[in-house]
PDB file of C-alpha atoms and ligand atoms in Angstrom:
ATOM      1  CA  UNK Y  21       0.000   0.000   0.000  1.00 88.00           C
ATOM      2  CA  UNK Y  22       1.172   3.477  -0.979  1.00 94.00           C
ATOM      3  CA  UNK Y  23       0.159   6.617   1.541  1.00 98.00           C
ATOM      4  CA  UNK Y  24      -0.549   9.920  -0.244  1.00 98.00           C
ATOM      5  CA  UNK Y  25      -0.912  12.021   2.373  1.00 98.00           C
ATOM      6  CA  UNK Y  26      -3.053  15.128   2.236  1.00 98.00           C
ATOM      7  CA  UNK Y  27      -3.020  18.167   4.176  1.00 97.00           C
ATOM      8  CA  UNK Y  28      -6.136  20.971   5.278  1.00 97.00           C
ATOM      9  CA  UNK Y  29      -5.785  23.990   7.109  1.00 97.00           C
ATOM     10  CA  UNK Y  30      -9.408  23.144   8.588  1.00 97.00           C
ATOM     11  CA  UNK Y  31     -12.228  20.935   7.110  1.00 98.00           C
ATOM     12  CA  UNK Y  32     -15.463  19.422   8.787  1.00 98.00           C
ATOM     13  CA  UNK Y  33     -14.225  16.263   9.660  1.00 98.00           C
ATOM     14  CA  UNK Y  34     -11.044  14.187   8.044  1.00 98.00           C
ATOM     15  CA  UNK Y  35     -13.439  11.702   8.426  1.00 98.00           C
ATOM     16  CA  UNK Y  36     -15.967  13.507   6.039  1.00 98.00           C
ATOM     17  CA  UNK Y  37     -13.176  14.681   3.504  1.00 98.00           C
ATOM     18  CA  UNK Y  38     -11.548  10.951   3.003  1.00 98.00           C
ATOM     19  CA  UNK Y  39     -15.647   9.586   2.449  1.00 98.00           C
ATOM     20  CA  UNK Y  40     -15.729  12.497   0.249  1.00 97.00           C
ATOM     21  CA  UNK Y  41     -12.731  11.426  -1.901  1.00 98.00           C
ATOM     22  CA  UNK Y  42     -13.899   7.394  -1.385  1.00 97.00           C
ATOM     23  CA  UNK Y  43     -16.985   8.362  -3.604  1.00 95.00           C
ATOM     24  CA  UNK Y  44     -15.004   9.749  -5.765  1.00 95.00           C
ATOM     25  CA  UNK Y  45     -13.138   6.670  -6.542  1.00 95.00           C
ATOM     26  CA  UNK Y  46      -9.441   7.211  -4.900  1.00 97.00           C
ATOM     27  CA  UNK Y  47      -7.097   4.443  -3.879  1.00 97.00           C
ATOM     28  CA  UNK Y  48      -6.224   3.067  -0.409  1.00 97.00           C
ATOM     29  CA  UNK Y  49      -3.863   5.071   1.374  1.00 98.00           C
ATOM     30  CA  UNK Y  50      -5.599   8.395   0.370  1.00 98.00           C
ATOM     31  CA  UNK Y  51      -4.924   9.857   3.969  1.00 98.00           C
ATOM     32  CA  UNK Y  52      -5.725  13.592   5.172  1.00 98.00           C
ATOM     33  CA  UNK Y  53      -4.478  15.827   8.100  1.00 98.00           C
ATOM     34  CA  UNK Y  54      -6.199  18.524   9.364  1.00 98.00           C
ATOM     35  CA  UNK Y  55      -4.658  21.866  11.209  1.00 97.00           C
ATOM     36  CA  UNK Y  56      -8.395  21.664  12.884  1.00 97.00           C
ATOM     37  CA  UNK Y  57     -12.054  20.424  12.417  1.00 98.00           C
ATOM     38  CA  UNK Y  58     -15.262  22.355  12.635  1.00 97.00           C
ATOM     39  CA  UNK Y  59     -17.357  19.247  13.059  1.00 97.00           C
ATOM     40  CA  UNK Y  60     -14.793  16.715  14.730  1.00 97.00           C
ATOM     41  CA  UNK Y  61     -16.437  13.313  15.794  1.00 97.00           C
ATOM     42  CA  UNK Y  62     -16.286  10.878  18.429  1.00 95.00           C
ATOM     43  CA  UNK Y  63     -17.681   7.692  18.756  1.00 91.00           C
ATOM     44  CA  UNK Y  64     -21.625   6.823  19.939  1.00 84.00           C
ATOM     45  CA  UNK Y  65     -22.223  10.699  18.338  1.00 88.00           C
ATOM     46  CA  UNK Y  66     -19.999  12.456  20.718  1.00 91.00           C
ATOM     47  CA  UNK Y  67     -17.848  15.477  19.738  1.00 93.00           C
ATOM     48  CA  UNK Y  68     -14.473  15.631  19.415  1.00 94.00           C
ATOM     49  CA  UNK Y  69     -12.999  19.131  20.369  1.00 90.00           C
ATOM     50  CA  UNK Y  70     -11.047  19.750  17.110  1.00 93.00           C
ATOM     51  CA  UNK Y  71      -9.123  23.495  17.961  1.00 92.00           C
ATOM     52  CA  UNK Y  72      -5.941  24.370  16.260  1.00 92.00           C
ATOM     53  CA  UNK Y  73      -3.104  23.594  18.712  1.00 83.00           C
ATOM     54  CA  UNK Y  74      -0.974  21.482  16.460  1.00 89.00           C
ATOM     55  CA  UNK Y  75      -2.967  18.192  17.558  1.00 96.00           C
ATOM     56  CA  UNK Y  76      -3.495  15.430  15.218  1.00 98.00           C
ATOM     57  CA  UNK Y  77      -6.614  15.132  12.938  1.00 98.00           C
ATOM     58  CA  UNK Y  78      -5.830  12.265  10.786  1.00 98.00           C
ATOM     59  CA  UNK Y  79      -8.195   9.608   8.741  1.00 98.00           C
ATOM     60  CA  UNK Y  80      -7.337   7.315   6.086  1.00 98.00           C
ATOM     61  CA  UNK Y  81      -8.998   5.312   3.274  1.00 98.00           C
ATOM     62  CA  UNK Y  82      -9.021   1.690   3.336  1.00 98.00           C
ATOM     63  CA  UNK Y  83     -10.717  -0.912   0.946  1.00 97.00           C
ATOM     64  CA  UNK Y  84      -9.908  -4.063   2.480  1.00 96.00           C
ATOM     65  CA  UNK Y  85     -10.130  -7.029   0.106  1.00 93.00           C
ATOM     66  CA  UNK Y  86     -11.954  -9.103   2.785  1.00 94.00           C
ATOM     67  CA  UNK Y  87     -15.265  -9.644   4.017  1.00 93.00           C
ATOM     68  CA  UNK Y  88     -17.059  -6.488   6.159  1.00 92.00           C
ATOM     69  CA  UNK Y  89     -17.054  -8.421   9.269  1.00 91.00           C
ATOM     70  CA  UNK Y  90     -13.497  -7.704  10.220  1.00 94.00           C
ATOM     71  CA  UNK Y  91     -14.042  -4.225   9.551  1.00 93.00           C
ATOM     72  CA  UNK Y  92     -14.437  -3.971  13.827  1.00 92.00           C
ATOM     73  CA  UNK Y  93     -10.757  -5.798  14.321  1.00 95.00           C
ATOM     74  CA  UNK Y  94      -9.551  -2.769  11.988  1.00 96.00           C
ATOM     75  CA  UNK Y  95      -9.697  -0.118  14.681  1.00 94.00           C
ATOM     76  CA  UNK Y  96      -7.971  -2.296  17.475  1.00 96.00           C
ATOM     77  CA  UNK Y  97      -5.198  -2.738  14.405  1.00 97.00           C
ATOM     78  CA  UNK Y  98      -5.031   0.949  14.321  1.00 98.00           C
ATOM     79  CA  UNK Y  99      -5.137   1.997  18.146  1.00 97.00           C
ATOM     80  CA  UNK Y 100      -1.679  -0.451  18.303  1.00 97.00           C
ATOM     81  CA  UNK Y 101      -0.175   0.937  15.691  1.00 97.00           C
ATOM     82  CA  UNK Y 102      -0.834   4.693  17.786  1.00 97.00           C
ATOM     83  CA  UNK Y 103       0.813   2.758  20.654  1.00 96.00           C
ATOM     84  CA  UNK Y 104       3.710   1.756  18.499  1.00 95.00           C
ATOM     85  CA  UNK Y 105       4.310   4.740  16.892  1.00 96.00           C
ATOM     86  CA  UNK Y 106       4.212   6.863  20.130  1.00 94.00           C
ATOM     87  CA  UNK Y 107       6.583   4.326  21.954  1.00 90.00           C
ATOM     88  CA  UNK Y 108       8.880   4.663  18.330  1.00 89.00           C
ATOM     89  CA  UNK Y 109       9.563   8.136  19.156  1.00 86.00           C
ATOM     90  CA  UNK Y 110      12.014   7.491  21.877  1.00 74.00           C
ATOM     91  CA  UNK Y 111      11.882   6.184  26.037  1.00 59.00           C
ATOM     92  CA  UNK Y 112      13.723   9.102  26.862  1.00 66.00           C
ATOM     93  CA  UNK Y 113      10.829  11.983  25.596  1.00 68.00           C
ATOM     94  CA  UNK Y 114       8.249   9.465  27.978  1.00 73.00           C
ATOM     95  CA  UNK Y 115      10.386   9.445  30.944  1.00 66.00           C
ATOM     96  CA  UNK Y 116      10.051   5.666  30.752  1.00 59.00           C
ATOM     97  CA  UNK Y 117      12.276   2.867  32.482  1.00 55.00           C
ATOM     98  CA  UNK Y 118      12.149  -0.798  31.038  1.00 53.00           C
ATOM     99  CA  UNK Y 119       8.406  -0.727  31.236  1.00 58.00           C
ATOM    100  CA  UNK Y 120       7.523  -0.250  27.294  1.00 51.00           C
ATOM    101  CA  UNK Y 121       3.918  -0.347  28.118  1.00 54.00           C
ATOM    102  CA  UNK Y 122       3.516   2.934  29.548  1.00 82.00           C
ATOM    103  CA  UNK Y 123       1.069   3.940  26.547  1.00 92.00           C
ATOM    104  CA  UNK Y 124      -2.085   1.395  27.548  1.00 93.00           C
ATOM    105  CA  UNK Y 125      -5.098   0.691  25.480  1.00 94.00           C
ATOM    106  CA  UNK Y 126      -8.344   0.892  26.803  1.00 93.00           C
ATOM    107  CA  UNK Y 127     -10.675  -1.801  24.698  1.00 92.00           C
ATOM    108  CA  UNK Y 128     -11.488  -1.162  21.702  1.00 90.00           C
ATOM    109  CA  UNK Y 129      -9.578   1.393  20.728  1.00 86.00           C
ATOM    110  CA  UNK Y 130      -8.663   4.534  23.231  1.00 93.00           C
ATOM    111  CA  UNK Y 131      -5.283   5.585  23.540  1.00 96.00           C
ATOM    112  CA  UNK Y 132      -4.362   6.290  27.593  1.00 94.00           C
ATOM    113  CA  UNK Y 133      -1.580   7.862  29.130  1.00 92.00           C
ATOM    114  CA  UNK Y 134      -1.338   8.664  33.055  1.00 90.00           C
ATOM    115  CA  UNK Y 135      -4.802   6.870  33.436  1.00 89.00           C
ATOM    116  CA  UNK Y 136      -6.022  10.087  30.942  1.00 93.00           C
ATOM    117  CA  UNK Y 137      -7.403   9.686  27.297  1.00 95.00           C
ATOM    118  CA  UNK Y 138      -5.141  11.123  24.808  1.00 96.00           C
ATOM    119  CA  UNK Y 139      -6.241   9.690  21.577  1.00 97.00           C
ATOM    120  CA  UNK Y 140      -9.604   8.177  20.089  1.00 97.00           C
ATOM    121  CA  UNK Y 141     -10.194   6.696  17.077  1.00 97.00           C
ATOM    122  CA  UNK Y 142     -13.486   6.613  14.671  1.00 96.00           C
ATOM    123  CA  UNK Y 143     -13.799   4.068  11.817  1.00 96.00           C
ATOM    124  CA  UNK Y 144     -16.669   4.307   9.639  1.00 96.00           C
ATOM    125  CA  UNK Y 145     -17.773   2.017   7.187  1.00 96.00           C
ATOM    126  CA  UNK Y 146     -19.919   2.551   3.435  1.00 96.00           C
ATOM    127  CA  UNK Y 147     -21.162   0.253   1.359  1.00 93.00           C
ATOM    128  CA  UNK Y 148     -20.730   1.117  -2.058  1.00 90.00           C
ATOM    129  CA  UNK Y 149     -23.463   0.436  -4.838  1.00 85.00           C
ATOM    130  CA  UNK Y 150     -22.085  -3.458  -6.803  1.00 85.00           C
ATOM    131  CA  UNK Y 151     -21.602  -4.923  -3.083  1.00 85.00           C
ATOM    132  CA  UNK Y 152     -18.340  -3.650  -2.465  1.00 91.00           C
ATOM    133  CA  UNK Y 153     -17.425  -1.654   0.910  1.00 96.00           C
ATOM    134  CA  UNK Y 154     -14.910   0.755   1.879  1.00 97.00           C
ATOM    135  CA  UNK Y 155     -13.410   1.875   5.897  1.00 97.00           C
ATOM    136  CA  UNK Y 156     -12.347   5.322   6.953  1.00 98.00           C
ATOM    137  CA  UNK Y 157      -9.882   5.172   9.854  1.00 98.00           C
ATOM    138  CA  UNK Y 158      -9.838   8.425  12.127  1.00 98.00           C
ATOM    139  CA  UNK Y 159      -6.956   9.272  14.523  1.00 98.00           C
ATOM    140  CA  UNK Y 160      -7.064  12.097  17.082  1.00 98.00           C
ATOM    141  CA  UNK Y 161      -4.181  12.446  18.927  1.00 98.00           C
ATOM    142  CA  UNK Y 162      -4.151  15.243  21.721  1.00 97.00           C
ATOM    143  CA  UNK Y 163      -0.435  16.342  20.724  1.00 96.00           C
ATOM    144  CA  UNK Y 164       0.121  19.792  21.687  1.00 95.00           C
ATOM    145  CA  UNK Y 165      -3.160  21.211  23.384  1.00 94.00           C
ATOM    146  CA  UNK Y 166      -2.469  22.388  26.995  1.00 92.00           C
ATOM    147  CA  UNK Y 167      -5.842  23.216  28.273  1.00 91.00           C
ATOM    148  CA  UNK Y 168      -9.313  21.054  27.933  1.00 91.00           C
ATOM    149  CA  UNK Y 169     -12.714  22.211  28.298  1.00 90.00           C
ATOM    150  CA  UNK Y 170     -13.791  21.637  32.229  1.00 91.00           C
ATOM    151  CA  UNK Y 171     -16.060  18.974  31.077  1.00 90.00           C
ATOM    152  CA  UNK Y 172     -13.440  16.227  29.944  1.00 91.00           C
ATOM    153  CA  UNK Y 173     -10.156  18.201  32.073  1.00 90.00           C
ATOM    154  CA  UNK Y 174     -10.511  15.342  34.395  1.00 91.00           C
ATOM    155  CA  UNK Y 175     -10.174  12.271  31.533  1.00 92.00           C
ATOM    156  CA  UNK Y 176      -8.170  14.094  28.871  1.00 94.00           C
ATOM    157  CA  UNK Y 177      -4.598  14.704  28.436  1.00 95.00           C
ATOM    158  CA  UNK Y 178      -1.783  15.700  25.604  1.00 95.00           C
ATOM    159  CA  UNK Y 179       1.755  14.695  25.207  1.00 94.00           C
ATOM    160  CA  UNK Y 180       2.358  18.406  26.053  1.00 94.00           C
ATOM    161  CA  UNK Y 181       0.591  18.413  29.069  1.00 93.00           C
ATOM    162  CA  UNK Y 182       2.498  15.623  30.590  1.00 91.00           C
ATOM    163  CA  UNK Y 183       5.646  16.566  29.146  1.00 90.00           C
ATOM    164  CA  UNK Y 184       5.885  19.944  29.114  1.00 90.00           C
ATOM    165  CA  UNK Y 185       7.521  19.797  25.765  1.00 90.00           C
ATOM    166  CA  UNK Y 186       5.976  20.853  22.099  1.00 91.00           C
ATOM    167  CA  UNK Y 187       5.853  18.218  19.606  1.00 92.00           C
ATOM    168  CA  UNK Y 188       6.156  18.356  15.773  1.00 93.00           C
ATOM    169  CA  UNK Y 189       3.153  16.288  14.538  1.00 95.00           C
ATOM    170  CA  UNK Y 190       4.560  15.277  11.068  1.00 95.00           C
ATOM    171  CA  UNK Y 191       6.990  12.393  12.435  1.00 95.00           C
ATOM    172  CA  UNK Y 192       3.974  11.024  14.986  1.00 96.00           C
ATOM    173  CA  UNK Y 193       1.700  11.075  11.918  1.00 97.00           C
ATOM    174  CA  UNK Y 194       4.095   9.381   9.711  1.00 97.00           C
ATOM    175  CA  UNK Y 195       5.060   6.546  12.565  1.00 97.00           C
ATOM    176  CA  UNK Y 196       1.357   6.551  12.814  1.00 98.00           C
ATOM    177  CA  UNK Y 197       0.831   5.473   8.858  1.00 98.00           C
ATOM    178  CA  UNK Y 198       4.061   3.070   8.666  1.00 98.00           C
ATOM    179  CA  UNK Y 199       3.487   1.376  11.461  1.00 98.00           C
ATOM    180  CA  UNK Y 200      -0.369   0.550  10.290  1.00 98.00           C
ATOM    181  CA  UNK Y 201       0.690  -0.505   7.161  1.00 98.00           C
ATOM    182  CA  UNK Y 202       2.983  -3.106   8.782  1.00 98.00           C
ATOM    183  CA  UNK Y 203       0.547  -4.648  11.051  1.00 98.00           C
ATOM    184  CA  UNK Y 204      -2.244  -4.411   8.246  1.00 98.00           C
ATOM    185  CA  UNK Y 205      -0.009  -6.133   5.793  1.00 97.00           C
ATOM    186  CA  UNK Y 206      -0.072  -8.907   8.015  1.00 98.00           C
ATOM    187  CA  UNK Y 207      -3.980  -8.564   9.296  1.00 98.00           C
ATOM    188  CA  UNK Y 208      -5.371  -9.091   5.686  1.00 96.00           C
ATOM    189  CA  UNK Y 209      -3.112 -12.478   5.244  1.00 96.00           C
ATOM    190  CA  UNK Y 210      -4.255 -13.434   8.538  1.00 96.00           C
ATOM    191  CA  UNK Y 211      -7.698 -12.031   8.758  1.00 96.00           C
ATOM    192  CA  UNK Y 212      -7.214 -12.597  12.026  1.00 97.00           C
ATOM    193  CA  UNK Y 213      -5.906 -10.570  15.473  1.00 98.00           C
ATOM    194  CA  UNK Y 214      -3.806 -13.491  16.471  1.00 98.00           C
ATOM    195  CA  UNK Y 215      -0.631 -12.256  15.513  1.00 97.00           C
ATOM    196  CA  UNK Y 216      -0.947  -9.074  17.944  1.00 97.00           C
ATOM    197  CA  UNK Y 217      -2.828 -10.209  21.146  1.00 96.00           C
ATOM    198  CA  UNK Y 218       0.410 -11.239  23.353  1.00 95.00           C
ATOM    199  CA  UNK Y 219       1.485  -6.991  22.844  1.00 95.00           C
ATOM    200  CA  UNK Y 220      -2.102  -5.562  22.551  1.00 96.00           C
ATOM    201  CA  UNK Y 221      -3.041  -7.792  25.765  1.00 96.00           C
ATOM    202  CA  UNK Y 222       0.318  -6.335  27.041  1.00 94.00           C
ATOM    203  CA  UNK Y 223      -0.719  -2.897  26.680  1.00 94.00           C
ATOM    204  CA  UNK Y 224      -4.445  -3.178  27.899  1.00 93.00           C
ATOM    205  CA  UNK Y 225      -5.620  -1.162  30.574  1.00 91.00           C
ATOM    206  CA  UNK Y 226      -7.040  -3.009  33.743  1.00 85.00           C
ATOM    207  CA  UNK Y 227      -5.974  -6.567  32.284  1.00 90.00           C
ATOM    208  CA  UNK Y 228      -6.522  -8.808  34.905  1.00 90.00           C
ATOM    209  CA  UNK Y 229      -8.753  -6.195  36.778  1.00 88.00           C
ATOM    210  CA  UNK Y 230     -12.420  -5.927  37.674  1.00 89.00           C
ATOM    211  CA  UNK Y 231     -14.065  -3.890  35.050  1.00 89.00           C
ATOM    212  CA  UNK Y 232     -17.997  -2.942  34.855  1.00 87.00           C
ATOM    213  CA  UNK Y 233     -19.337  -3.754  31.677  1.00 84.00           C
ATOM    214  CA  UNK Y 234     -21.763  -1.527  31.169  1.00 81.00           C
ATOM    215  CA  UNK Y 235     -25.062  -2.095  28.578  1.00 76.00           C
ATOM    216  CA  UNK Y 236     -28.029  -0.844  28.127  1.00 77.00           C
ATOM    217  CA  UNK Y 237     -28.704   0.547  31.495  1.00 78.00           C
ATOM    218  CA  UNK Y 238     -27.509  -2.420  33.195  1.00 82.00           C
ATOM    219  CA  UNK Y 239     -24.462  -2.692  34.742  1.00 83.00           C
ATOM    220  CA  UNK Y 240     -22.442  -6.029  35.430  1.00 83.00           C
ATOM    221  CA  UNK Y 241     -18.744  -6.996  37.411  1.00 88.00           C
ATOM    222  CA  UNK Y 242     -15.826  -8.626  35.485  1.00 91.00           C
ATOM    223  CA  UNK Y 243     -12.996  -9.389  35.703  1.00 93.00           C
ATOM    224  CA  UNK Y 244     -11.114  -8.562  31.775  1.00 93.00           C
ATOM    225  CA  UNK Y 245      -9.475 -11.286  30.523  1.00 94.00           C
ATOM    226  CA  UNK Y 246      -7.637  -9.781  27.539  1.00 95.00           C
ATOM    227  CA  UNK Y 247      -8.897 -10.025  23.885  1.00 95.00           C
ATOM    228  CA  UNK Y 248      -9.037 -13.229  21.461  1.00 96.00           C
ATOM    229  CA  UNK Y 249      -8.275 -13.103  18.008  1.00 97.00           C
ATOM    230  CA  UNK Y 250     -11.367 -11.670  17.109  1.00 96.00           C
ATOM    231  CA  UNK Y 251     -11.026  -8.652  19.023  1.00 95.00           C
ATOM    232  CA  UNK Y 252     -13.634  -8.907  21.479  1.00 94.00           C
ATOM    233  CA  UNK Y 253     -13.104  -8.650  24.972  1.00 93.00           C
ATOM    234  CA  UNK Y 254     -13.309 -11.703  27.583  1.00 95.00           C
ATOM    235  CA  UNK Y 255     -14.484 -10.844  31.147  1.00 93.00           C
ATOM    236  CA  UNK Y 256     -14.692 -13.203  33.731  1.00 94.00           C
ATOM    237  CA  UNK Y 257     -17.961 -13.031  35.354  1.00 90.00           C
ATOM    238  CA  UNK Y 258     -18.384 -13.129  39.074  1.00 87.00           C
ATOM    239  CA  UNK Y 259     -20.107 -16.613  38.085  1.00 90.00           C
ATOM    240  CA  UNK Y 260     -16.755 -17.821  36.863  1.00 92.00           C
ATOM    241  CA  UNK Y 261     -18.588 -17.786  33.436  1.00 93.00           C
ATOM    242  CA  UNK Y 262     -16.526 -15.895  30.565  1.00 94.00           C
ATOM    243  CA  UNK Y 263     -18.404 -13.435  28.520  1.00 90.00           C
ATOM    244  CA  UNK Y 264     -17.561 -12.246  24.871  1.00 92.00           C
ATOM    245  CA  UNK Y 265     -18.398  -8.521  25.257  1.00 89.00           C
ATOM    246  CA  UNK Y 266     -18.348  -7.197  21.736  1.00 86.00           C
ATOM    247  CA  UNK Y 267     -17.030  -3.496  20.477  1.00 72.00           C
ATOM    248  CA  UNK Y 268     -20.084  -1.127  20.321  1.00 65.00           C
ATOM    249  CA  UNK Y 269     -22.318  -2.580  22.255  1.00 64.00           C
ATOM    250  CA  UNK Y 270     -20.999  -1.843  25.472  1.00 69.00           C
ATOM    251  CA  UNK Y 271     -18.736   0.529  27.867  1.00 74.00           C
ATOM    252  CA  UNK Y 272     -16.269  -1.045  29.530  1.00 77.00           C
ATOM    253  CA  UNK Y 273     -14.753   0.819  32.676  1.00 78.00           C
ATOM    254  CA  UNK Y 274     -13.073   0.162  35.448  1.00 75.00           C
ATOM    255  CA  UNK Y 275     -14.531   0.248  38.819  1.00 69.00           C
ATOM    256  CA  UNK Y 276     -12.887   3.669  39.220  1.00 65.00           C
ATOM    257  CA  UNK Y 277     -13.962   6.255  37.020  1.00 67.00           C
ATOM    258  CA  UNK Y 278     -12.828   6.513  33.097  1.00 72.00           C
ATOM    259  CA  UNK Y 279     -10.117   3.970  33.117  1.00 68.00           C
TER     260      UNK Y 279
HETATM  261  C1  BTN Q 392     -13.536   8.750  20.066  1.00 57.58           C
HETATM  262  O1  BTN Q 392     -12.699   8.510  20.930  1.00 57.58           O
HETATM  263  O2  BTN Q 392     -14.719   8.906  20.364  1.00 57.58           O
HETATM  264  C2  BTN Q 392     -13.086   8.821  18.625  1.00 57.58           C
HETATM  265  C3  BTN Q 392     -12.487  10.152  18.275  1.00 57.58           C
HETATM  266  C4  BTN Q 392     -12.001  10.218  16.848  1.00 57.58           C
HETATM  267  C5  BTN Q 392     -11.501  11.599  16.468  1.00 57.58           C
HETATM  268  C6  BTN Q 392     -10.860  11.624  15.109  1.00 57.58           C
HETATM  269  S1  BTN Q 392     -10.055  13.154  14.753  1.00 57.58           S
HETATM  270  C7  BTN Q 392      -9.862  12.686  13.092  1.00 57.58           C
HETATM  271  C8  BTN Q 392     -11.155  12.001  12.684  1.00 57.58           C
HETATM  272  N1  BTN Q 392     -12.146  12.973  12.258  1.00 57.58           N
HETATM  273  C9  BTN Q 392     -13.208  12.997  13.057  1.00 57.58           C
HETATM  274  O3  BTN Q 392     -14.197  13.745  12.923  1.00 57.58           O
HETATM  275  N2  BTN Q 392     -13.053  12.101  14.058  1.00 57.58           N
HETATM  276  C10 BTN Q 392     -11.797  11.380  13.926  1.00 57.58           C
END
């Protein structure tokens, strides 16, 4: 896969320009960055604050030559490939020791440093007229912003705020893309997460922790087990039964708060 990688001063959404160009008929690895978003998403409908403080607004095109159900096992692809790319640029910038895992994923896909959120991803799918489908992959990564609105001040953080330092965003968003094209490569001969749970498990927040899984109103105790190779998550019921809780249908937090 070749990236061709766009860049906006401010758009809508990236999300919205790369579905724009889809229609239009460009190749995988159309990509765009945005300086900032007037209409940045989140997941379940939310909003994602979109300002211009040198943050990362990125979304790519893919059209996956396999079968829409793995579409889901996409995004956890992509929130590893975030983790990878952050840990890529360097130990010493993190303040880490030996512990490589310092970036932590909460399932499916957040990105979590310090116990705070610090990047999200969106991935919308379209079916296209003749049966075909393609995916739109959006990163936000809180790079540079120092100040959050009161509201998500609490859960939210940058690499700037923990840091203190500014960071260029071109090197983070092209670890971002080469590192997802390696793990993809390997996704689409595999069609199948099994090549990535030992360092995604590694990396997941509150492995081995009780989590409340939280659906429709009603709220259960688990303890998470770590993903299979089909990306959902396995909690340990207080019943000693395991449950296969399954991306978008539920909220899974800990017992304390966002994490
Ligand atoms: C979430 O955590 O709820 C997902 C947030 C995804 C935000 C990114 S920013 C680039 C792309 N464009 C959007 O409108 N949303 C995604």
């Amino acid at each position: 896969m070749e990236w061709h990688l766009i860049k906006k001063n401010e758009v809508t959404s990236t999300n919205d320009v790369i579905k724009e160009l889809a229609r239009e008929g460009v190749p995988e690895g159309t990509a765009v960055a945005a300086d900032r978003q007037t209409k940045g998403r989140g997941r379940r409908g939310r909003v994602w604050e979109s300002p211009q403080e040198d943050n990362i607004y990125l979304s790519f095109l893919l059209r996956p030559k396999m079968e829409p159900q793995y579409v889901s096992m996409l995004t956890l692809v992509a929130a590893l490939s975030v983790v990878n790319a952050l840990a890529g640029m360097g130990q010493d910038k993190w303040n880490q020791t030996e512990d490589d895992s310092t970036f932590q994923i909460k399932w499916p896909n957040d990105i979590v440093w310090k116990d705070k959120k610090i990047c999200g991803i969106l991935t919308e799918m379209s079916m296209e007229a003749g049966g075909g489908y393609y995916c739109v992959i959006g990163i936000g990564i809180n790079v540079n912003t120092e100040k959050f609105p009161p509201e998500i001040s609490h859960m939210a953080t940058s690499l700037r705020r923990e840091t203190g330092l500014t960071f260029d965003r071109e090197p983070l968003i092209r670890g971002v893309l080469e590192e997802f094209e390696k793990l993809y490569s390997v996704f689409l001969q595999k069609k199948s997460l099994a090549p990535f749970l030992a360092e995604y498990n590694k990396h997941l927040i509150n492995r081995g922790r009780k989590v409340r899984i939280l659906s429709e109103g009603k709220e259960e105790i688990g303890v998470s087990e770590g993903i299979d190779e089909t990306g959902v998550l396995l909690v340990r019921k207080e019943n000693g039964r395991i449950e296969k809780v399954i991306s978008g249908e539920v909220s899974v937090r800990g017992l304390y708060g966002y994490v």
